[in-house]
Every structure is written in C-alpha cells, then in structure tokens.
C-alpha cells in the first residue's frame, strides 16, 4: 500500500449545483440528460435545449467538470465533457480543485467498487439517488498531481483500446442494419410495398408488473426483472434487479418466456426493444409477446421496430411524459415481407452474431485488464 493521503471528495472538489430556468437558456445550448450518457462515460445522441423542449430547472456545467449521474448510480453514468451546456438535475457537475486532476478523479469514480459503494449509499426504493452530501464523503487517495496525471494517462490509453474494440462491434451492428434496409427498406416508408400487419396479429401482447417492494423476499430471487431503460440490445439476459418465483406467483409480475420480444412503452424508453435470451420478467413499462413463428420471425420484428422507432413513436400520448399503452403497441402496423426473406435475414444476423461473440470475448479480456490496472493504480502499485 502507498502512503498517499486519504481525503474526502468534498475537500478537494466542489459538487456544483448552479441551476437555471428553461426560460433563461437559449435553444442552441447543449443539453445532456441521463439517457445521453452511456455506462462508462460515452456521450450518446447529445442534442440541444430546443430539441429537448425542457420544462424544468437544470444545472449548468463546463468542459472542466465531471458529470456524475446520481439517479441509479449503479449505471455508472460518469463522463468528462469536452463542451459546456446544461444537464438534468439527476446529473451532478463536479469541479476538481487545484490538488486534483480531472482524469484521475473520473477514473476513481468509475471503479466498480466505487460504483458499488455509490449504489449502496443511494436512497429511494423505486428511484434510488445518491445525495451530493453523501458523494462528498467518499474518500480517495491523493498522490502528487504528476502521479495523478500519469495514472490517468495509463488508464486513458487502456480505455482507448476498449473503445476501439467497442467500435468494431458497432461496425458489425451497422452491417446488420444495412442488410436489413437492403432487403426490406425502411419500415416507416415501406417503399417495397410489403403488406402491413399490426403487432397484435402476430402474437399475444401483455404488459409486465412490479411486485410490492414492501415484501423484501419478492426481490431476493434469481429471475431477471427488466425495466424499459435496460432494453435496446437484440438479446438480453442480465438485468439490474431480480425477483423470486414467489413474486411471479403472487403479484402482478409475469413470466416472459425466452424468445419473447419486449418493447418499452414509457417516455424516452418508448419502443426500445429487446429479445429475451432467458426466461425472465419485466415491469409494467414493458409490453411483451411471443411472436407466432408461422407469421413472422422475432429477429425481423426486432429490427423492424428498431429501424422504424422514430416513426412509430409518433403514437405516444401525454402532456409531460409521452407514453404508449398496450393497445397502441398492438396497433403498430409493420411491413411483413415473405418468410423466405425474413429467414434469410435471420441467418445473416446469426452469422454476424458469431463474429461479434469473438469481439466480445476480446473485450471481456481487456475489461479484466482494465479492472486490474484500476485496482493497482489507486493503491499505488501501478
């Protein structure tokens, strides 16, 4: 172990909360919501205030700060922006002091054990949040600034290798998407004039449910229980929370059979879609169905909904939070090409997924290396 001094985060950094009203923000200001930060710190689909149509107070941030997602901190939404703007109040801008390097602090906060600690200290059953006061109590080792910068540089280089591997996976995803468009066209325009079929005609659709959290035993099982924010990947098998078989038997929670398609219904997660790769369950913000294999292929349905998502989301209703309901899901009409083409597409997807699995294994090895470097770095052994 090193003899580095241990300090509270609040002693060497400021958790800034400079608020601003929507009327005082220009439309071209960059806006970051929690949905715009991926696990690990990558920014995704960042837009402007005008595009987001803000209705509540936000925080200002600068390119010298770190953005820390306090809602559901187990999601590890911690990022270093290269731009200024405003963000959701569920994101805390952190300003490192003159004794603390921003990159060093970012890598410290994103360590698995620190993320786990943040999650354990969050409060709120349905929407756990880590308070700024609690975050300020986190202790971290404080080596000299030169050493902090060296550590951040080493971890940044390893992180770049991880990013390249993720980019290779993304290119394979793009290949599948291009194949879909080549075979079927865009479902929103249906220029290949395939017959339309409502989703309700292809399977029996139901919505999930949430067991009462007052009974702790309902959340002590091993049945994966998905929320709509966890959807998006084609196949999902791991969820942030699990429930028990007793919860399935005694509450509104329902079994989602392996191979079923799950579709988000609420707000920004509306029409986020995944296929269950394991028997599981989901909350009431998700609609699910087992697609009749004689009528349509589930993988085709997944890509049709993903490709036409922006178009189909126009069905959403609501003043502040725009939602879909189970009836609206059933009414979504998608083009239904011949099964021969659907099966051909499925085979191409399966082959591409095999290639992706090799990349995922390499990514897992790099992740393990990165975790080892992090652990050594913050105990002074790097």
Short mmCIF file of C-alpha atoms in Angstrom, two decimals:
data_model
loop_
_atom_site.label_atom_id
_atom_site.label_comp_id
_atom_site.label_asym_id
_atom_site.label_seq_id
_atom_site.Cartn_x
_atom_site.Cartn_y
_atom_site.Cartn_z
CA UNK A 1 0.00 0.00 0.00
CA UNK A 2 1.16 3.58 -0.69
CA UNK A 3 1.46 6.28 1.94
CA UNK A 4 -0.76 8.62 -0.07
CA UNK A 5 -3.07 10.78 1.99
CA UNK A 6 -6.74 9.80 2.03
CA UNK A 7 -9.12 12.74 1.63
CA UNK A 8 -12.86 13.26 1.37
CA UNK A 9 -14.01 14.22 -2.12
CA UNK A 10 -15.64 17.36 -0.71
CA UNK A 11 -12.22 18.55 0.50
CA UNK A 12 -10.63 18.56 -2.97
CA UNK A 13 -13.59 19.09 -5.30
CA UNK A 14 -16.82 21.06 -5.46
CA UNK A 15 -20.12 19.47 -6.37
CA UNK A 16 -21.57 22.40 -8.29
CA UNK A 17 -25.31 22.90 -8.49
CA UNK A 18 -25.77 26.16 -10.34
CA UNK A 19 -29.35 25.97 -11.55
CA UNK A 20 -31.00 27.72 -14.44
CA UNK A 21 -34.64 28.02 -15.52
CA UNK A 22 -35.64 26.84 -19.01
CA UNK A 23 -36.73 30.36 -20.00
CA UNK A 24 -33.17 31.59 -19.36
CA UNK A 25 -31.49 29.01 -21.63
CA UNK A 26 -31.01 29.64 -25.35
CA UNK A 27 -32.33 26.94 -27.68
CA UNK A 28 -28.90 26.21 -29.15
CA UNK A 29 -27.36 25.37 -25.75
CA UNK A 30 -26.13 21.76 -25.48
CA UNK A 31 -28.35 19.62 -23.26
CA UNK A 32 -27.29 16.37 -21.57
CA UNK A 33 -29.84 14.04 -19.98
CA UNK A 34 -29.06 10.78 -18.23
CA UNK A 35 -30.06 8.94 -21.39
CA UNK A 36 -27.23 10.78 -23.21
CA UNK A 37 -24.51 9.21 -21.04
CA UNK A 38 -23.70 5.55 -21.59
CA UNK A 39 -22.21 3.34 -18.90
CA UNK A 40 -18.52 4.13 -18.78
CA UNK A 41 -18.79 7.76 -19.84
CA UNK A 42 -19.51 7.86 -23.58
CA UNK A 43 -21.91 10.56 -24.74
CA UNK A 44 -24.78 9.33 -26.91
CA UNK A 45 -27.09 11.40 -29.14
CA UNK A 46 -26.47 14.66 -27.30
CA UNK A 47 -28.75 17.41 -28.61
CA UNK A 48 -29.79 20.96 -27.82
CA UNK A 49 -32.19 22.60 -25.40
CA UNK A 50 -34.51 23.43 -28.29
CA UNK A 51 -34.70 19.77 -29.33
CA UNK A 52 -35.29 18.59 -25.77
CA UNK A 53 -38.16 21.04 -25.07
CA UNK A 54 -37.16 21.48 -21.42
CA UNK A 55 -39.85 22.06 -18.79
CA UNK A 56 -37.90 22.10 -15.51
CA UNK A 57 -34.82 23.57 -13.82
CA UNK A 58 -31.41 22.30 -14.98
CA UNK A 59 -27.77 22.51 -13.89
CA UNK A 60 -25.09 24.36 -15.81
CA UNK A 61 -21.78 22.60 -16.48
CA UNK A 62 -18.48 23.34 -18.21
CA UNK A 63 -15.81 21.36 -20.04
CA UNK A 64 -13.64 21.45 -16.90
CA UNK A 65 -16.07 19.40 -14.83
CA UNK A 66 -17.10 15.77 -14.45
CA UNK A 67 -20.74 14.77 -14.89
CA UNK A 68 -21.89 12.22 -12.31
CA UNK A 69 -25.27 10.52 -12.71
CA UNK A 70 -26.81 10.40 -9.22
CA UNK A 71 -30.02 8.56 -10.25
CA UNK A 72 -29.49 4.79 -10.20
CA UNK A 73 -25.73 5.22 -9.59
CA UNK A 74 -25.19 1.51 -10.34
CA UNK A 75 -25.47 2.51 -14.02
CA UNK A 76 -22.05 4.24 -13.72
CA UNK A 77 -23.01 7.26 -15.83
CA UNK A 78 -19.84 9.28 -15.23
CA UNK A 79 -18.43 11.40 -18.05
CA UNK A 80 -15.87 14.08 -18.90
CA UNK A 81 -17.50 16.57 -21.30
CA UNK A 82 -15.39 18.47 -23.82
CA UNK A 83 -18.13 21.09 -24.08
CA UNK A 84 -20.29 23.30 -21.86
CA UNK A 85 -24.06 23.24 -21.53
CA UNK A 86 -26.89 22.32 -19.19
CA UNK A 87 -27.81 18.94 -17.79
CA UNK A 88 -30.58 17.13 -15.96
CA UNK A 89 -30.67 17.71 -12.20
CA UNK A 90 -30.16 13.95 -11.88
CA UNK A 91 -26.59 14.65 -13.04
CA UNK A 92 -24.14 16.34 -10.65
CA UNK A 93 -21.37 18.52 -12.15
CA UNK A 94 -18.15 18.06 -10.14
CA UNK A 95 -15.33 20.64 -10.26
CA UNK A 96 -11.90 19.25 -9.24
CA UNK A 97 -9.84 21.62 -7.10
CA UNK A 98 -6.23 22.59 -7.76
CA UNK A 99 -4.95 19.46 -5.97
CA UNK A 100 -6.96 17.07 -8.12
CA UNK A 101 -6.64 16.01 -11.77
CA UNK A 102 -9.96 15.63 -13.58
CA UNK A 103 -8.97 12.44 -15.39
CA UNK A 104 -7.70 10.85 -12.18
CA UNK A 105 -10.97 11.66 -10.39
CA UNK A 106 -13.07 10.33 -13.27
CA UNK A 107 -11.22 7.01 -13.25
CA UNK A 108 -11.54 6.80 -9.46
CA UNK A 109 -15.30 7.32 -9.56
CA UNK A 110 -15.88 4.77 -12.29
CA UNK A 111 -14.11 1.90 -10.48
CA UNK A 112 -16.54 -0.99 -9.94
CA UNK A 113 -16.04 -0.89 -6.16
CA UNK A 114 -16.77 2.86 -6.05
CA UNK A 115 -19.84 2.41 -8.24
CA UNK A 116 -20.98 -0.34 -5.88
CA UNK A 117 -20.43 1.94 -2.88
CA UNK A 118 -22.40 4.74 -4.55
CA UNK A 119 -25.25 2.34 -5.19
CA UNK A 120 -25.25 1.10 -1.59
CA UNK A 121 -25.47 4.66 -0.27
CA UNK A 122 -28.28 5.75 -2.58
CA UNK A 123 -31.74 6.26 -1.09
CA UNK A 124 -35.20 5.72 -2.58
CA UNK A 125 -36.83 2.39 -3.38
CA UNK A 126 -38.09 2.91 -6.93
CA UNK A 127 -35.72 5.71 -7.98
CA UNK A 128 -32.53 5.41 -5.90
CA UNK A 129 -30.43 8.59 -5.85
CA UNK A 130 -27.07 9.40 -4.30
CA UNK A 131 -27.18 12.73 -2.49
CA UNK A 132 -24.45 15.33 -3.15
CA UNK A 133 -23.68 15.36 0.57
CA UNK A 134 -23.09 11.60 0.58
CA UNK A 135 -20.94 11.78 -2.56
CA UNK A 136 -18.81 14.47 -0.91
CA UNK A 137 -17.97 11.99 1.88
CA UNK A 138 -16.31 9.49 -0.47
CA UNK A 139 -12.62 9.14 0.38
CA UNK A 140 -9.95 8.83 -2.28
CA UNK A 141 -6.15 8.53 -2.28
CA UNK A 142 -4.41 11.78 -3.18
CA UNK A 143 -0.96 11.28 -4.73
CA UNK A 144 1.01 14.24 -6.13
CA UNK A 145 -0.54 15.84 -9.23
CA UNK A 146 2.17 14.48 -11.54
CA UNK A 147 1.39 10.95 -10.36
CA UNK A 148 -2.34 11.55 -10.75
CA UNK A 149 -1.78 12.61 -14.36
CA UNK A 150 0.43 9.58 -15.06
CA UNK A 151 -2.24 7.24 -13.69
CA UNK A 152 -4.96 8.95 -15.73
CA UNK A 153 -2.82 8.70 -18.88
CA UNK A 154 -2.19 4.95 -18.43
CA UNK A 155 -5.87 4.26 -17.79
CA UNK A 156 -6.91 6.50 -20.68
CA UNK A 157 -4.70 4.51 -23.09
CA UNK A 158 -6.24 1.23 -21.96
CA UNK A 159 -9.69 2.78 -22.23
CA UNK A 160 -8.89 3.76 -25.83
CA UNK A 161 -8.17 0.11 -26.67
CA UNK A 162 -11.54 -0.82 -25.17
CA UNK A 163 -13.20 1.92 -27.23
CA UNK A 164 -11.67 0.55 -30.45
CA UNK A 165 -12.98 -2.93 -29.69
CA UNK A 166 -16.43 -1.48 -28.99
CA UNK A 167 -16.19 0.42 -32.29
CA UNK A 168 -15.52 -2.83 -34.14
CA UNK A 169 -18.67 -4.27 -32.57
CA UNK A 170 -20.59 -1.16 -33.62
CA UNK A 171 -19.43 -1.61 -37.23
CA UNK A 172 -20.86 -5.13 -37.22
CA UNK A 173 -24.14 -3.69 -35.92
CA UNK A 174 -24.09 -1.22 -38.81
CA UNK A 175 -23.55 -4.09 -41.23
CA UNK A 176 -26.70 -5.82 -39.94
CA UNK A 177 -28.66 -2.58 -40.18
CA UNK A 178 -27.55 -2.00 -43.78
CA UNK A 179 -28.52 -5.59 -44.62
CA UNK A 180 -31.98 -5.02 -43.18
CA UNK A 181 -32.51 -1.85 -45.24
CA UNK A 182 -31.23 -3.55 -48.39
CA UNK A 183 -33.61 -6.49 -48.02
CA UNK A 184 -36.70 -4.75 -46.66
CA UNK A 185 -36.35 -0.98 -46.93
CA UNK A 186 -37.35 1.43 -44.19
CA UNK A 187 -40.48 0.25 -42.31
CA UNK A 188 -41.54 3.90 -41.92
CA UNK A 189 -41.95 4.38 -45.66
CA UNK A 190 -42.43 0.76 -46.85
CA UNK A 191 -41.37 1.62 -50.39
CA UNK A 192 -41.13 -2.08 -51.22
CA UNK A 193 -44.89 -2.29 -50.66
CA UNK A 194 -44.90 -5.25 -48.30
CA UNK A 195 -48.32 -5.95 -46.74
CA UNK A 196 -48.81 -4.33 -43.33
CA UNK A 197 -49.60 -6.34 -40.21
CA UNK A 198 -50.46 -4.95 -36.75
CA UNK A 199 -48.26 -6.34 -33.99
CA UNK A 200 -51.38 -7.56 -32.23
CA UNK A 201 -51.99 -10.05 -35.06
CA UNK A 202 -48.54 -11.62 -34.67
CA UNK A 203 -48.67 -12.64 -31.01
CA UNK A 204 -50.46 -12.19 -27.70
CA UNK A 205 -49.25 -8.96 -26.09
CA UNK A 206 -49.22 -8.35 -22.34
CA UNK A 207 -47.56 -5.85 -20.01
CA UNK A 208 -45.34 -6.65 -17.05
CA UNK A 209 -45.77 -5.71 -13.41
CA UNK A 210 -43.91 -4.64 -10.28
CA UNK A 211 -44.09 -6.70 -7.09
CA UNK A 212 -44.72 -4.71 -3.87
CA UNK A 213 -41.34 -3.56 -2.58
CA UNK A 214 -42.68 -3.76 0.95
CA UNK A 215 -42.06 -7.52 0.74
CA UNK A 216 -38.32 -7.86 0.55
CA UNK A 217 -38.48 -11.55 -0.34
CA UNK A 218 -40.04 -10.68 -3.71
CA UNK A 219 -36.70 -9.14 -4.77
CA UNK A 220 -34.45 -11.89 -3.42
CA UNK A 221 -34.84 -14.40 -6.24
CA UNK A 222 -32.88 -15.08 -9.41
CA UNK A 223 -35.50 -14.30 -12.07
CA UNK A 224 -34.17 -11.38 -14.17
CA UNK A 225 -36.63 -8.47 -13.94
CA UNK A 226 -36.18 -5.82 -16.63
CA UNK A 227 -37.05 -2.13 -16.73
CA UNK A 228 -37.53 -0.43 -20.09
CA UNK A 229 -34.28 1.51 -19.77
CA UNK A 230 -32.38 -1.78 -19.94
CA UNK A 231 -33.76 -2.67 -23.37
CA UNK A 232 -32.02 -1.95 -26.66
CA UNK A 233 -29.58 -4.79 -27.30
CA UNK A 234 -31.04 -7.53 -29.51
CA UNK A 235 -30.63 -10.24 -26.86
CA UNK A 236 -30.83 -9.55 -23.11
CA UNK A 237 -30.35 -11.94 -20.22
CA UNK A 238 -28.95 -9.86 -17.34
CA UNK A 239 -30.98 -7.24 -15.51
CA UNK A 240 -30.17 -4.80 -12.74
CA UNK A 241 -32.78 -6.36 -10.47
CA UNK A 242 -34.16 -9.86 -9.97
CA UNK A 243 -37.34 -11.20 -8.42
CA UNK A 244 -38.40 -14.50 -6.91
CA UNK A 245 -40.64 -17.26 -8.21
CA UNK A 246 -42.95 -16.35 -5.34
CA UNK A 247 -43.28 -12.84 -6.77
CA UNK A 248 -44.28 -14.33 -10.13
CA UNK A 249 -46.92 -16.48 -8.44
CA UNK A 250 -48.38 -13.89 -6.06
CA UNK A 251 -48.08 -10.47 -7.73
CA UNK A 252 -48.71 -8.61 -10.98
CA UNK A 253 -45.28 -9.67 -12.25
CA UNK A 254 -45.47 -12.06 -15.20
CA UNK A 255 -43.17 -14.63 -16.73
CA UNK A 256 -41.59 -13.59 -20.03
CA UNK A 257 -40.57 -16.72 -21.90
CA UNK A 258 -37.22 -16.98 -23.63
CA UNK A 259 -37.51 -15.78 -27.24
CA UNK A 260 -40.23 -13.24 -26.43
CA UNK A 261 -39.86 -9.71 -27.71
CA UNK A 262 -40.01 -6.90 -25.12
CA UNK A 263 -40.97 -3.33 -26.05
CA UNK A 264 -40.71 -0.23 -23.84
CA UNK A 265 -43.84 1.94 -23.58
CA UNK A 266 -42.98 4.99 -21.46
CA UNK A 267 -41.37 8.33 -22.24
CA UNK A 268 -37.83 8.24 -23.70
CA UNK A 269 -37.70 4.42 -23.48
CA UNK A 270 -40.79 4.02 -25.68
CA UNK A 271 -40.17 1.37 -28.35
CA UNK A 272 -36.75 0.43 -27.02
CA UNK A 273 -36.83 -3.24 -27.89
CA UNK A 274 -35.03 -6.48 -26.99
CA UNK A 275 -35.49 -10.23 -27.26
CA UNK A 276 -35.40 -12.22 -24.01
CA UNK A 277 -32.49 -14.66 -24.15
CA UNK A 278 -33.66 -16.32 -20.92
CA UNK A 279 -36.92 -16.86 -19.07
CA UNK A 280 -37.39 -13.61 -17.16
CA UNK A 281 -39.87 -10.91 -16.11
CA UNK A 282 -40.34 -7.17 -16.59
CA UNK A 283 -42.08 -4.16 -15.10
CA UNK A 284 -45.31 -2.53 -16.27
CA UNK A 285 -43.45 -0.12 -18.57
CA UNK A 286 -42.75 -3.02 -20.96
CA UNK A 287 -45.06 -4.88 -23.33
CA UNK A 288 -44.04 -8.37 -24.40
CA UNK A 289 -45.18 -11.18 -26.69
CA UNK A 290 -44.09 -14.50 -28.15
CA UNK A 291 -44.29 -13.99 -31.91
CA UNK A 292 -46.07 -16.73 -33.87
CA UNK A 293 -43.20 -18.25 -35.93
CA UNK A 294 -45.60 -19.15 -38.75
CA UNK A 295 -46.46 -15.47 -39.21
CA UNK A 296 -43.21 -13.62 -38.58
CA UNK A 297 -39.66 -14.01 -37.36
CA UNK A 298 -38.86 -12.41 -33.99
CA UNK A 299 -35.46 -11.12 -35.12
CA UNK A 300 -37.10 -9.45 -38.12
CA UNK A 301 -39.69 -7.83 -35.81
CA UNK A 302 -36.91 -6.57 -33.53
CA UNK A 303 -35.07 -4.85 -36.38
CA UNK A 304 -38.28 -3.51 -37.92
CA UNK A 305 -39.19 -1.80 -34.65
CA UNK A 306 -35.64 -0.57 -34.07
CA UNK A 307 -35.32 0.82 -37.60
CA UNK A 308 -38.75 2.48 -37.60
CA UNK A 309 -38.68 3.58 -33.96
CA UNK A 310 -38.80 7.33 -34.56
CA UNK A 311 -41.73 6.90 -36.94
CA UNK A 312 -43.73 4.60 -34.66
CA UNK A 313 -43.10 6.79 -31.59
CA UNK A 314 -45.44 9.38 -33.04
CA UNK A 315 -48.22 7.35 -31.47
CA UNK A 316 -47.06 8.44 -27.99
CA UNK A 317 -49.59 10.43 -25.96
CA UNK A 318 -49.27 12.60 -22.85
CA UNK A 319 -48.73 16.20 -21.82
CA UNK A 320 -45.42 15.99 -19.92
CA UNK A 321 -44.47 12.33 -20.24
CA UNK A 322 -45.42 10.88 -23.61
CA UNK A 323 -46.31 7.20 -23.31
CA UNK A 324 -47.66 4.27 -25.25
CA UNK A 325 -50.08 1.69 -23.85
CA UNK A 326 -50.61 -1.97 -24.64
CA UNK A 327 -53.40 -1.14 -27.09
CA UNK A 328 -51.15 1.22 -29.04
CA UNK A 329 -48.44 -1.41 -29.20
CA UNK A 330 -50.89 -3.91 -30.67
CA UNK A 331 -51.97 -1.37 -33.31
CA UNK A 332 -48.47 -0.63 -34.63
CA UNK A 333 -48.51 -1.86 -38.22
CA UNK A 334 -45.22 -3.04 -39.67
CA UNK A 335 -44.39 -4.30 -43.17
CA UNK A 336 -44.46 -8.09 -43.36
CA UNK A 337 -42.20 -9.41 -46.16
CA UNK A 338 -42.24 -13.08 -47.27
CA UNK A 339 -40.99 -15.54 -44.64
CA UNK A 340 -38.27 -16.61 -47.09
CA UNK A 341 -36.68 -13.15 -46.83
CA UNK A 342 -37.18 -12.98 -43.07
CA UNK A 343 -35.41 -16.31 -42.62
CA UNK A 344 -32.58 -15.24 -44.93
CA UNK A 345 -32.13 -12.11 -42.83
CA UNK A 346 -32.20 -14.15 -39.62
CA UNK A 347 -29.39 -16.37 -40.92
CA UNK A 348 -27.25 -13.35 -41.75
CA UNK A 349 -27.85 -11.93 -38.28
CA UNK A 350 -26.90 -15.23 -36.62
CA UNK A 351 -23.65 -15.39 -38.64
CA UNK A 352 -22.79 -11.81 -37.74
CA UNK A 353 -23.53 -12.50 -34.09
CA UNK A 354 -20.90 -15.27 -34.18
CA UNK A 355 -18.33 -12.71 -35.32
CA UNK A 356 -19.49 -10.33 -32.61
CA UNK A 357 -19.02 -13.01 -29.96
CA UNK A 358 -15.31 -13.18 -30.77
CA UNK A 359 -15.04 -9.42 -30.35
CA UNK A 360 -16.98 -9.63 -27.08
CA UNK A 361 -14.54 -12.20 -25.69
CA UNK A 362 -11.60 -9.94 -26.55
CA UNK A 363 -13.46 -7.04 -24.97
CA UNK A 364 -14.02 -9.06 -21.80
CA UNK A 365 -10.28 -9.78 -21.58
CA UNK A 366 -9.48 -6.09 -21.99
CA UNK A 367 -12.10 -5.22 -19.37
CA UNK A 368 -10.39 -7.58 -16.93
CA UNK A 369 -7.02 -5.98 -17.67
CA UNK A 370 -8.52 -2.51 -17.18
CA UNK A 371 -10.06 -3.51 -13.83
CA UNK A 372 -6.68 -4.87 -12.69
CA UNK A 373 -4.92 -1.65 -13.70
CA UNK A 374 -7.54 0.42 -11.85
CA UNK A 375 -7.14 -1.60 -8.68
CA UNK A 376 -3.34 -1.30 -8.79
CA UNK A 377 -3.44 2.38 -9.71
CA UNK A 378 -5.42 3.51 -6.69
CA UNK A 379 -3.35 1.54 -4.19
CA UNK A 380 -0.12 2.98 -5.56
CA UNK A 381 1.16 -0.14 -7.34
CA UNK A 382 0.87 0.89 -10.99
#
